[in-house]
Amino acid sequence: MKQKIGFVGLGLIGGSIAKAIRQHDPECEIVAFAKSRETLELAAQESVIDVSCSSVDDNFRSCDYIFLCMPVSANNESLSRLKKYMHDGCILTDVGSVKTPIHDEIIALGMEENFIGGHPMAGSEKSGFSNSKATLLENAYYILTPSAKISAEKVEKMSSFIDSLKAIPIILDYEQHDRVTGVISHLPHLLAAGLVNFVKENDSEDELMKRLAAGGFKDITRIASSMPVMWQQICLENGKNITAVLESYISLLEQMKNDVENKDASALYDMFSSSKDYRNSIPDVSAGPIKKAFALYCDIVDEAGGIATIATVLAGSGINIKNIGIIHNREFEEGVLRIEFYEEEASRHAAALLQKHRYTVYER
């Protein structure tokens, strides 16, 4: 029997899920509502959706799955409209990075028997349907947070559905999800933003710190370039957990300060050794909440046209460069030229190609 799947919102994540579904199940019927008429027209032109809706209306009746892919506040507004179109077999889900607010709304509306929260740990610095792609979810963790009253059969069905899209489903309690992401995602973004602003506020008039802050500093603060509005909303939505995490981290900083102040060699060594071992044990097999940078470093001769030659070699093989630049501070990085790519496969292809042209390449 042909499946029917609905989308409320069709941006980067919603569009990528819809494209992955279309690729996996070409015969399914996809209906979608989006605030942008242009988005719906583009999705229809690309045959991603079958029905474009001007509102959440009767077209959503009899759906097997409905994905809420708008900001949290907009998703909550859609719930009351969707309630009258739900049936026993329908699974309602969302894609938000904070789960408690929507679960609270679902409980208030009595929709728990149909709802499984979702958080695909995938994304891009680009936004909108035009930047969505069917492969965005591949090998990315996709957290599912079932409501207390939903059946085990529906949870298994949803998990299998996510697995069919080549993502990796993980089932968590929604409160546990918000605590975990508060530590591994929300805290790092706050620290990166704080560190960048700390350097900015303490820099000299000639911006010496800014000039020297290349290489390692720019890499560890890369996520500070994330969308301000999105992270503002995450902090507001997950404030309780983030506050608790910050309090714990401040205590850790105080301990580090004391160890440095007291010249406690043993404690300092243990801290750096422990962090090194734990970080090296973190697997690279799946995308986590913070997106990996696909970059390589390359030695080049200091001569006119050196960078242009490399760019030409890569362009000749159809490899798109996201960013390229000279590394002046090489204390923590090998290679004088840093080249960043949009995808891991492009980075690997570029490394092999440059090595073939006798360049010395250091991969991250």
PDB file of C-alpha atoms in Angstrom, residues 201-309:
ATOM      1  CA  GLU A 201      37.345  42.407  24.016  1.00  0.00           C
ATOM      2  CA  ASN A 202      40.956  41.870  25.064  1.00  0.00           C
ATOM      3  CA  ASP A 203      42.580  42.564  21.709  1.00  0.00           C
ATOM      4  CA  SER A 204      44.799  45.581  21.158  1.00  0.00           C
ATOM      5  CA  GLU A 205      43.947  48.454  18.824  1.00  0.00           C
ATOM      6  CA  ASP A 206      46.128  46.979  16.089  1.00  0.00           C
ATOM      7  CA  GLU A 207      44.233  43.642  16.480  1.00  0.00           C
ATOM      8  CA  LEU A 208      47.380  41.625  17.093  1.00  0.00           C
ATOM      9  CA  MET A 209      45.405  38.753  18.682  1.00  0.00           C
ATOM     10  CA  LYS A 210      43.106  38.617  15.677  1.00  0.00           C
ATOM     11  CA  ARG A 211      46.057  38.403  13.297  1.00  0.00           C
ATOM     12  CA  LEU A 212      47.722  35.637  15.283  1.00  0.00           C
ATOM     13  CA  ALA A 213      44.507  33.690  15.985  1.00  0.00           C
ATOM     14  CA  ALA A 214      44.763  31.392  12.982  1.00  0.00           C
ATOM     15  CA  GLY A 215      45.126  27.636  12.780  1.00  0.00           C
ATOM     16  CA  GLY A 216      44.044  25.924  15.988  1.00  0.00           C
ATOM     17  CA  PHE A 217      42.170  28.896  17.455  1.00  0.00           C
ATOM     18  CA  LYS A 218      40.035  29.337  14.363  1.00  0.00           C
ATOM     19  CA  ASP A 219      39.312  25.611  14.208  1.00  0.00           C
ATOM     20  CA  ILE A 220      38.175  25.232  17.820  1.00  0.00           C
ATOM     21  CA  THR A 221      35.951  28.316  17.531  1.00  0.00           C
ATOM     22  CA  ARG A 222      34.528  27.449  14.083  1.00  0.00           C
ATOM     23  CA  ILE A 223      31.067  26.817  15.508  1.00  0.00           C
ATOM     24  CA  ALA A 224      30.920  30.408  16.768  1.00  0.00           C
ATOM     25  CA  SER A 225      29.956  31.240  13.173  1.00  0.00           C
ATOM     26  CA  SER A 226      26.629  29.414  13.591  1.00  0.00           C
ATOM     27  CA  MET A 227      23.305  31.211  13.103  1.00  0.00           C
ATOM     28  CA  PRO A 228      22.768  33.663  16.020  1.00  0.00           C
ATOM     29  CA  VAL A 229      18.949  33.457  15.975  1.00  0.00           C
ATOM     30  CA  MET A 230      18.940  29.667  16.140  1.00  0.00           C
ATOM     31  CA  TRP A 231      21.323  29.553  19.097  1.00  0.00           C
ATOM     32  CA  GLN A 232      19.479  32.351  20.848  1.00  0.00           C
ATOM     33  CA  GLN A 233      16.316  30.219  20.642  1.00  0.00           C
ATOM     34  CA  ILE A 234      18.096  27.047  21.795  1.00  0.00           C
ATOM     35  CA  CYS A 235      19.378  28.855  24.890  1.00  0.00           C
ATOM     36  CA  LEU A 236      15.895  30.125  25.656  1.00  0.00           C
ATOM     37  CA  GLU A 237      14.269  26.715  25.100  1.00  0.00           C
ATOM     38  CA  ASN A 238      16.850  24.624  26.974  1.00  0.00           C
ATOM     39  CA  GLY A 239      17.792  27.233  29.561  1.00  0.00           C
ATOM     40  CA  LYS A 240      17.378  25.024  32.635  1.00  0.00           C
ATOM     41  CA  ASN A 241      19.802  22.373  31.392  1.00  0.00           C
ATOM     42  CA  ILE A 242      22.260  24.866  29.930  1.00  0.00           C
ATOM     43  CA  THR A 243      22.379  26.793  33.214  1.00  0.00           C
ATOM     44  CA  ALA A 244      23.148  23.605  35.155  1.00  0.00           C
ATOM     45  CA  VAL A 245      25.839  22.622  32.647  1.00  0.00           C
ATOM     46  CA  LEU A 246      27.442  26.069  32.808  1.00  0.00           C
ATOM     47  CA  GLU A 247      27.521  25.926  36.613  1.00  0.00           C
ATOM     48  CA  SER A 248      29.359  22.574  36.474  1.00  0.00           C
ATOM     49  CA  TYR A 249      31.762  23.852  33.841  1.00  0.00           C
ATOM     50  CA  ILE A 250      32.509  26.997  35.840  1.00  0.00           C
ATOM     51  CA  SER A 251      33.430  24.727  38.775  1.00  0.00           C
ATOM     52  CA  LEU A 252      35.783  22.825  36.487  1.00  0.00           C
ATOM     53  CA  LEU A 253      37.375  26.096  35.334  1.00  0.00           C
ATOM     54  CA  GLU A 254      37.860  27.113  38.964  1.00  0.00           C
ATOM     55  CA  GLN A 255      39.647  23.814  39.620  1.00  0.00           C
ATOM     56  CA  MET A 256      41.847  24.314  36.556  1.00  0.00           C
ATOM     57  CA  LYS A 257      42.638  27.837  37.727  1.00  0.00           C
ATOM     58  CA  ASN A 258      43.644  26.507  41.148  1.00  0.00           C
ATOM     59  CA  ASP A 259      45.857  23.806  39.601  1.00  0.00           C
ATOM     60  CA  VAL A 260      47.664  26.392  37.475  1.00  0.00           C
ATOM     61  CA  GLU A 261      47.930  28.859  40.367  1.00  0.00           C
ATOM     62  CA  ASN A 262      49.285  26.181  42.726  1.00  0.00           C
ATOM     63  CA  LYS A 263      51.608  24.755  40.055  1.00  0.00           C
ATOM     64  CA  ASP A 264      50.125  21.310  40.624  1.00  0.00           C
ATOM     65  CA  ALA A 265      52.133  19.444  37.977  1.00  0.00           C
ATOM     66  CA  SER A 266      50.439  16.100  38.599  1.00  0.00           C
ATOM     67  CA  ALA A 267      46.886  17.487  38.308  1.00  0.00           C
ATOM     68  CA  LEU A 268      47.755  19.438  35.157  1.00  0.00           C
ATOM     69  CA  TYR A 269      49.337  16.406  33.514  1.00  0.00           C
ATOM     70  CA  ASP A 270      46.358  14.208  34.433  1.00  0.00           C
ATOM     71  CA  MET A 271      43.932  16.744  32.961  1.00  0.00           C
ATOM     72  CA  PHE A 272      45.708  16.959  29.603  1.00  0.00           C
ATOM     73  CA  SER A 273      46.408  13.209  29.470  1.00  0.00           C
ATOM     74  CA  SER A 274      42.804  12.301  30.291  1.00  0.00           C
ATOM     75  CA  SER A 275      41.379  14.710  27.720  1.00  0.00           C
ATOM     76  CA  LYS A 276      43.790  13.430  25.059  1.00  0.00           C
ATOM     77  CA  ASP A 277      42.869   9.791  25.670  1.00  0.00           C
ATOM     78  CA  TYR A 278      39.128  10.421  25.796  1.00  0.00           C
ATOM     79  CA  ARG A 279      39.099  12.586  22.666  1.00  0.00           C
ATOM     80  CA  ASN A 280      41.130  10.005  20.738  1.00  0.00           C
ATOM     81  CA  SER A 281      38.565   7.366  21.712  1.00  0.00           C
ATOM     82  CA  ILE A 282      35.652   9.290  20.161  1.00  0.00           C
ATOM     83  CA  PRO A 283      34.653   7.485  16.924  1.00  0.00           C
ATOM     84  CA  ASP A 284      34.476   9.160  13.524  1.00  0.00           C
ATOM     85  CA  VAL A 285      31.964   6.698  12.101  1.00  0.00           C
ATOM     86  CA  SER A 286      28.927   8.961  12.498  1.00  0.00           C
ATOM     87  CA  ALA A 287      28.122  12.627  12.419  1.00  0.00           C
ATOM     88  CA  GLY A 288      27.445  14.108  15.854  1.00  0.00           C
ATOM     89  CA  PRO A 289      25.660  17.325  16.809  1.00  0.00           C
ATOM     90  CA  ILE A 290      28.655  19.486  15.878  1.00  0.00           C
ATOM     91  CA  LYS A 291      29.514  19.194  12.237  1.00  0.00           C
ATOM     92  CA  LYS A 292      32.991  18.065  11.273  1.00  0.00           C
ATOM     93  CA  ALA A 293      35.199  20.333   9.185  1.00  0.00           C
ATOM     94  CA  PHE A 294      36.552  18.601   6.092  1.00  0.00           C
ATOM     95  CA  ALA A 295      39.975  20.156   5.675  1.00  0.00           C
ATOM     96  CA  LEU A 296      43.509  19.290   4.656  1.00  0.00           C
ATOM     97  CA  TYR A 297      46.845  21.091   4.947  1.00  0.00           C
ATOM     98  CA  CYS A 298      49.334  21.295   2.130  1.00  0.00           C
ATOM     99  CA  ASP A 299      52.910  22.515   1.729  1.00  0.00           C
ATOM    100  CA  ILE A 300      53.450  24.818  -1.232  1.00  0.00           C
ATOM    101  CA  VAL A 301      56.441  26.716  -2.565  1.00  0.00           C
ATOM    102  CA  ASP A 302      56.392  30.447  -1.793  1.00  0.00           C
ATOM    103  CA  GLU A 303      56.089  31.689  -5.357  1.00  0.00           C
ATOM    104  CA  ALA A 304      53.616  33.611  -7.478  1.00  0.00           C
ATOM    105  CA  GLY A 305      50.663  31.516  -8.628  1.00  0.00           C
ATOM    106  CA  GLY A 306      51.173  28.737  -6.077  1.00  0.00           C
ATOM    107  CA  ILE A 307      47.643  28.854  -4.702  1.00  0.00           C
ATOM    108  CA  ALA A 308      46.159  29.412  -8.151  1.00  0.00           C
ATOM    109  CA  THR A 309      47.876  26.268  -9.424  1.00  0.00           C
TER     110      THR A 309
END
